[in-house]
Structures are given as structure tokens and as C-alpha cells.
GROMACS .gro file of C-alpha atoms in nm:
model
  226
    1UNK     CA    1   0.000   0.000   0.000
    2UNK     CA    2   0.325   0.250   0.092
    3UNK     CA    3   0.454   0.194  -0.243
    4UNK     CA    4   0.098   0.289  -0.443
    5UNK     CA    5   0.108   0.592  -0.203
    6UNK     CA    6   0.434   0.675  -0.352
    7UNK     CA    7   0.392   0.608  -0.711
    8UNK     CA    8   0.124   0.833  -0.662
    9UNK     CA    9   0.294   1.109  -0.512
   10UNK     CA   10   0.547   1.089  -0.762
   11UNK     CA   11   0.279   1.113  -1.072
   12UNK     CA   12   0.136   1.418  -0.879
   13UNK     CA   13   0.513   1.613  -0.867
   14UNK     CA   14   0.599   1.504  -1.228
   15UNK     CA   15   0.223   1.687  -1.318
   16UNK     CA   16   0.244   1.962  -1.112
   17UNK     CA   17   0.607   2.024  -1.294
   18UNK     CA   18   0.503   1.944  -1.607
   19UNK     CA   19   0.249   2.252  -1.548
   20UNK     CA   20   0.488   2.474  -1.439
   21UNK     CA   21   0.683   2.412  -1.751
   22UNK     CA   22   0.389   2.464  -1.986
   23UNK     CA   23   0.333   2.773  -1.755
   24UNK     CA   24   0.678   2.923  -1.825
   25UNK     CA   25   0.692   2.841  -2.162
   26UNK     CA   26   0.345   2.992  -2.244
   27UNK     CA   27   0.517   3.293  -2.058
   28UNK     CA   28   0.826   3.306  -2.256
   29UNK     CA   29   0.645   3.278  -2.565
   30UNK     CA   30   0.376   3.600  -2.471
   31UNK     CA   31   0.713   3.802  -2.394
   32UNK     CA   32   0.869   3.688  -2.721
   33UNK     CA   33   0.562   3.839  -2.870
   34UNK     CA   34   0.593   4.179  -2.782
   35UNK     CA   35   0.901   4.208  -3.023
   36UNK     CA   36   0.591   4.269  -3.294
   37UNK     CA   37   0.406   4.419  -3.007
   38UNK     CA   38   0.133   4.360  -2.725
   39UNK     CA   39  -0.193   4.574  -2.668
   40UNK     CA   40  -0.158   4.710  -2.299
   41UNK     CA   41  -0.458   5.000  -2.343
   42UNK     CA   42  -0.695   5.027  -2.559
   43UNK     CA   43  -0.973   5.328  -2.469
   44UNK     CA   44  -1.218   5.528  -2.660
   45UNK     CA   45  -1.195   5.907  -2.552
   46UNK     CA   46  -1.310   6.221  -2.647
   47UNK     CA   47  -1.058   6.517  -2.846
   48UNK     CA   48  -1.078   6.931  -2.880
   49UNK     CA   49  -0.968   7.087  -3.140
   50UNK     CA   50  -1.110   7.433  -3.020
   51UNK     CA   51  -0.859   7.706  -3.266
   52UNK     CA   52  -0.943   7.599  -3.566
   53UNK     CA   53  -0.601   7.752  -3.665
   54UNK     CA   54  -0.251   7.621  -3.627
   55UNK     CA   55   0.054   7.854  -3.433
   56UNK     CA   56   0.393   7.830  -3.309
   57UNK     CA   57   0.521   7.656  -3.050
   58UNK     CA   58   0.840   7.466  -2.970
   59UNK     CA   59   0.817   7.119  -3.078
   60UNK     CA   60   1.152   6.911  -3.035
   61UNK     CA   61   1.477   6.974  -2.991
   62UNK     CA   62   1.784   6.867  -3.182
   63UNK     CA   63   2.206   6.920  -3.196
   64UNK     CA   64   2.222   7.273  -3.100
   65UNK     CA   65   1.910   7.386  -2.972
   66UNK     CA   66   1.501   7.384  -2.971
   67UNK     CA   67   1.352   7.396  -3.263
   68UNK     CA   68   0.995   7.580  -3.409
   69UNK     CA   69   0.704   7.414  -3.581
   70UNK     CA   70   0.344   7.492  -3.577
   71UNK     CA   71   0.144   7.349  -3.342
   72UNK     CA   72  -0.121   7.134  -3.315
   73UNK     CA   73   0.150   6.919  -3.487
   74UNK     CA   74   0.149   6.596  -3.629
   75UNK     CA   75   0.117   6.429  -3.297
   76UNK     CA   76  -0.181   6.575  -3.155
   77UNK     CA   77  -0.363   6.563  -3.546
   78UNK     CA   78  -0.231   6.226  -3.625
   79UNK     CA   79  -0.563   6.006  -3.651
   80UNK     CA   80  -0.621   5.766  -3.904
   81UNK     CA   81  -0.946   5.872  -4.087
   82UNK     CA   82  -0.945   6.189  -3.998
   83UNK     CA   83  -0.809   6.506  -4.205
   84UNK     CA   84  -0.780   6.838  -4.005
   85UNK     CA   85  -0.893   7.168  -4.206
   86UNK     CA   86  -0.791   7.527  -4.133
   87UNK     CA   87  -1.066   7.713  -3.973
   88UNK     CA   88  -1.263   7.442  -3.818
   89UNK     CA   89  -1.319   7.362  -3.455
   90UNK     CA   90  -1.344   6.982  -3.363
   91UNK     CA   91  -1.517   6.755  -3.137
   92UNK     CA   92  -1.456   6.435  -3.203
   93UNK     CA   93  -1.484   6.025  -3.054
   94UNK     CA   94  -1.132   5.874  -3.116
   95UNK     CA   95  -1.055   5.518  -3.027
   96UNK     CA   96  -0.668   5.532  -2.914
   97UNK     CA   97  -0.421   5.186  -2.879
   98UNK     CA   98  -0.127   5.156  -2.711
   99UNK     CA   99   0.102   4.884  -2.791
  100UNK     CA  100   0.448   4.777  -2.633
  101UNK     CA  101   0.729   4.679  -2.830
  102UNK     CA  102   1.044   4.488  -2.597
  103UNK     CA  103   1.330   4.533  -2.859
  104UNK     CA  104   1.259   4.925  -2.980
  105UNK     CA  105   1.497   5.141  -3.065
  106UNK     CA  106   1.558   5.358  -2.784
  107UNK     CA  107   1.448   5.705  -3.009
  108UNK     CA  108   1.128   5.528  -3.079
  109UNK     CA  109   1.049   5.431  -2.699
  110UNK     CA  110   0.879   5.080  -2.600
  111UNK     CA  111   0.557   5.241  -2.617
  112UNK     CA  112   0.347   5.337  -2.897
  113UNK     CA  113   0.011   5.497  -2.938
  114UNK     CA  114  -0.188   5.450  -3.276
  115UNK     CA  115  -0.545   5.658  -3.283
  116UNK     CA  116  -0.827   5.614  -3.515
  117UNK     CA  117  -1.157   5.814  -3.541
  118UNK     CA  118  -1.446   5.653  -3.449
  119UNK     CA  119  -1.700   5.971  -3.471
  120UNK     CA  120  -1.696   6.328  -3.574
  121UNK     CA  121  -1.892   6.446  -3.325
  122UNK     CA  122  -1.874   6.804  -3.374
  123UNK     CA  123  -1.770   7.045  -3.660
  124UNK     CA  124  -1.802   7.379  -3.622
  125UNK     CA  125  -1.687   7.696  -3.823
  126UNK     CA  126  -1.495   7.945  -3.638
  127UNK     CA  127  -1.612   8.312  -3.585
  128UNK     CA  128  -1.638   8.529  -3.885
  129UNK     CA  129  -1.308   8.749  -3.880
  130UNK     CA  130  -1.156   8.556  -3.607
  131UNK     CA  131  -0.800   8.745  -3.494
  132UNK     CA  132  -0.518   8.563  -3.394
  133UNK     CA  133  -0.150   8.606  -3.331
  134UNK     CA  134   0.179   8.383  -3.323
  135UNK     CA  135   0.497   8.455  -3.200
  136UNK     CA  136   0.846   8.321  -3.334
  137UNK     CA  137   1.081   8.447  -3.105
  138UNK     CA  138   1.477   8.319  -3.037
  139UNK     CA  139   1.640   8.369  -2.734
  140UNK     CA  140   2.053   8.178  -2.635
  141UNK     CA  141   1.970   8.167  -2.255
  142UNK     CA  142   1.658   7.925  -2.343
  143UNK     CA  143   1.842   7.759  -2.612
  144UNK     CA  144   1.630   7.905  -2.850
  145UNK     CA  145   1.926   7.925  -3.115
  146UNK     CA  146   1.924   8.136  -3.453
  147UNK     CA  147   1.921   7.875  -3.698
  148UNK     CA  148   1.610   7.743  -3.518
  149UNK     CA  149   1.465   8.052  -3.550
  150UNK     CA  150   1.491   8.066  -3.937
  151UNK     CA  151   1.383   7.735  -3.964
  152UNK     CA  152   1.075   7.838  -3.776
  153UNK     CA  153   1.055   8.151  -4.014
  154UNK     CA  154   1.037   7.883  -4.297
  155UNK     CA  155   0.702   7.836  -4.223
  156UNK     CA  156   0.612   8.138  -4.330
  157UNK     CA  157   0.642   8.113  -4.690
  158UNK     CA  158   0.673   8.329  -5.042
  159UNK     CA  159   0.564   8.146  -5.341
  160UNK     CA  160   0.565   8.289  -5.690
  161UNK     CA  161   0.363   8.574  -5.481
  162UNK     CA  162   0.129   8.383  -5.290
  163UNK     CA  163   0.237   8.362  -4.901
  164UNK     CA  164   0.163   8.019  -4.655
  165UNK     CA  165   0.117   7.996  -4.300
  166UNK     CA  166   0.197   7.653  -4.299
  167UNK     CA  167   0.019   7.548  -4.556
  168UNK     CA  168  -0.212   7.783  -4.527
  169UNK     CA  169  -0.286   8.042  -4.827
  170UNK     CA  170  -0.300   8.448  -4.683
  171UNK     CA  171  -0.270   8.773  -4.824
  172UNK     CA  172  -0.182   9.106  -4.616
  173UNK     CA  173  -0.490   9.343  -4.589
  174UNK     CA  174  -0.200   9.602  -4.716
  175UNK     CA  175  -0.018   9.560  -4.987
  176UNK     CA  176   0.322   9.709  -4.883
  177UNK     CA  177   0.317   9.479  -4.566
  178UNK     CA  178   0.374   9.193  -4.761
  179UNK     CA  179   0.638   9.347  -4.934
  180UNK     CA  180   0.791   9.474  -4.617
  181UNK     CA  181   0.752   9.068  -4.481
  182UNK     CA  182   0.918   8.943  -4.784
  183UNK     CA  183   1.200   9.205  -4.785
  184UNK     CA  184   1.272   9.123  -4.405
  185UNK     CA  185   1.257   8.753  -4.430
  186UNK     CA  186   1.486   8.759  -4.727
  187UNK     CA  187   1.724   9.003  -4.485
  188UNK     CA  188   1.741   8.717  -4.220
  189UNK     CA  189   1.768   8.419  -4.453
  190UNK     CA  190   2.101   8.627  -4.571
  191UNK     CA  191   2.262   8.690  -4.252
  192UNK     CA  192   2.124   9.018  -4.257
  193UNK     CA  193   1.888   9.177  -3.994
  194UNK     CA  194   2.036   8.978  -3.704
  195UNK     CA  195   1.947   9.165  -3.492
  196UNK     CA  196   1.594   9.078  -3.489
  197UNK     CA  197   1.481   8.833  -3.179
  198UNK     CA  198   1.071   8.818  -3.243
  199UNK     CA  199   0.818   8.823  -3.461
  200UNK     CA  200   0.487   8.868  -3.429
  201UNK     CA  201   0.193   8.807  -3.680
  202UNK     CA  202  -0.138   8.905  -3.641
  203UNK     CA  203  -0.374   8.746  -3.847
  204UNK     CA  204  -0.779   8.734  -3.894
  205UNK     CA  205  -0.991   8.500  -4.100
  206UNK     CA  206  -1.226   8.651  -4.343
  207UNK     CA  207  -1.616   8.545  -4.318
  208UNK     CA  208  -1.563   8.166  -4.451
  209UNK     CA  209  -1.299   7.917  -4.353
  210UNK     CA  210  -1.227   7.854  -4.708
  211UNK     CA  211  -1.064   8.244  -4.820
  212UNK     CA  212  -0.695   8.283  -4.718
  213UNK     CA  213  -0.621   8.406  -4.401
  214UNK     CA  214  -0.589   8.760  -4.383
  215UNK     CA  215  -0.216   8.930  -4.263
  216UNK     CA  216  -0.328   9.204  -4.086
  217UNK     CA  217   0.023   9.348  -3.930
  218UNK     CA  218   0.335   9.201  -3.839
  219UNK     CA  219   0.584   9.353  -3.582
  220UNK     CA  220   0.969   9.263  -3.479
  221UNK     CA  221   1.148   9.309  -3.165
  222UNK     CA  222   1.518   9.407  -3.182
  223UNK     CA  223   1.774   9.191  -2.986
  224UNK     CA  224   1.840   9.529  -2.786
  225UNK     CA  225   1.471   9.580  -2.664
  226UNK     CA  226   1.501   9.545  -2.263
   0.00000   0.00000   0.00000
């Protein structure tokens, strides 16, 4: 009778570690899978957009200082199925999954987000003749270098006549201050004019999101300003 007892304690250990082996191994094999990536969140939640206009801000930094670029960027307007217009304010039902990858480059990070629309909730027009105004400013003790600040400038651009915001068609409600824009940018862009630290740009939007923005004034701050 002993010996039954311990044949039978022996079938129970070589089950119970045959278990923790399949255990293990199923456990190995879900962390091998996160190389292609495993769903940790997935959420439905609800996104502003209240501008309905884009401006600068300091996005990301590289060698030799912070950068400009217009903001909302491509981060906060990057949903699949969904296409972001000037001059529009947004409610909207996005569905939003985030996904960890084990063996990601360390510039990408572990963790990823990808967002989808699931419902436009809300689109709205902005005001007719809605003002607003961007800065672009550089300053060394923020690290706000030069060369960032003309790359920000580059958003601003003169083509064949016809100036962008972005990629935003305007036109100045005066003549000459586009010409006085296009003479200063040109300035900078040549090393000349250095001395200027800030613009900024005060714009409007005429009665319907779909005319170009108007330019209504710019103004620049000299280095020397207190």
C-alpha cells in the first residue's frame, strides 16, 4: 500500500512540474511576442480641437538647440481617418491603442500609441473674422538658437507671390506689408537683420474658412529691446 502511495505522489510532482513548464513556456512565448508588439490600453476618448487655426510653438529639440514648428502638430492631429482643415473647430470620438514593443529602438520608446476616429462628433466653423496672433521668437539663454529661428521663419512662406502659413494660403490686408515681410525675411535668410529676436503676426480670417487668411500686421522686436 506505501509503495501505491508513492507512485502516486510521484505522478502528482511530475504533473504539477510538467504545469509549471507549460506555464513558463506559455510565458516566454507572450514576452517573445511583444518584439511585434502587445496591446496594454486600448480606450475610446473624447478630443478638442477648439482654434481651428494652427501657431507656433516649440516642438523638439535637436544638436544645437530647440527647434519651431506649428502646433497642433502631427502628434496631436495624427488620426487615421481623420483630415484636419484650417478654420474648423473639432469635437470628435477617437478610439486610441497603445502597444508595447520589448526590442525598440531607444528614439522610438517601448511604447506606442496608434489613434483612429471613431466619430466626428462636432464640426463647427470658427467666428467670422476671427483674430489671432503667433509669435516666433529666439532667445541663447533658453536655447532658443538662430538657426532654429529661421527654420521656424520657414514656415512662413513666399511662393511665386502667394504667401503660406503653414500650408495655409494668406494675403496682407496692405499691400506694402507683404512686401515689407518678404524684404525682411529675405534680410534674415542672408545673414542680414540679425538683430531681430521676435516676430509677431497678427492674423484674422475673413467670413468663410475657405478664403486665405488675412495678414493684418506684423511687428519685430530688436535683440536690444530690454
Amino acid at each position: 500500500m506505501g509503495r501505491i502511495k508513492r507512485v502516486i505522489s510521484i505522478l502528482n510532482m511530475s504533473i504539477f512540474f510538467s504545469s509549471l513548464l507549460i506555464h513558463i513556456s506559455c510565458s516566454v512565448t507572450a514576452e517573445k511576442n511583444c518584439v511585434t508588439g502587445c496591446l496594454i490600453e486600448d480606450r475610446t476618448e473624447e478630443v478638442i480641437l477648439a482654434n481651428g487655426y494652427l501657431s507656433f510653438c516649440q516642438a523638439f529639440q535637436m544638436p544645437g538647440g530647440f527647434y519651431w514648428d506649428l502646433c497642433p502638430g502631427q502628434s496631436e492631429l495624427n488620426i487615421a481617418g481623420f483630415d484636419w482643415e484650417w478654420g474648423y473647430k473639432y469635437k470628435l470620438l477617437v478610439n486610441s491603442k497603445k502597444y508595447r514593443f520589448d526590442d525598440a529602438p531607444e528614439d522610438l520608446g517601448t511604447i506606442r500609441e496608434m489613434r483612429s476616429i471613431v466619430h466626428i462628433a462636432e464640426k463647427l466653423p470658427v467666428e467670422p473674422n476671427l483674430n489671432f496672433k503667433t509669435n516666433l521668437f529666439w532667445n541663447a539663454e533658453i536655447q532658443y538658437t538662430y538657426s532654429g529661428f529661421l527654420q521656424g521663419l520657414q514656415r512662413i512662406k513666399n511662393n511665386n507671390s502667394d504667401f503660406y502659413f503653414g500650408e495655409k494660403l494668406f494675403v496682407c490686408r496692405e499691400p506694402v506689408t507683404c512686401e515689407n515681410l518678404s524684404q525682411t525675411i529675405t534680410r534674415l535668410q542672408d545673414g542680414k537683420n540679425d538683430d531681430i529676436c521676435e516676430f509677431t503676426f497678427d492674423f484674422s480670417f475673413q467670413k468663410t474658412p475657405d478664403l486665405p487668411l488675412l495678414l493684418n500686421d506684423f511687428q519685430t522686436t530688436d535683440c536690444s529691446s530690454p
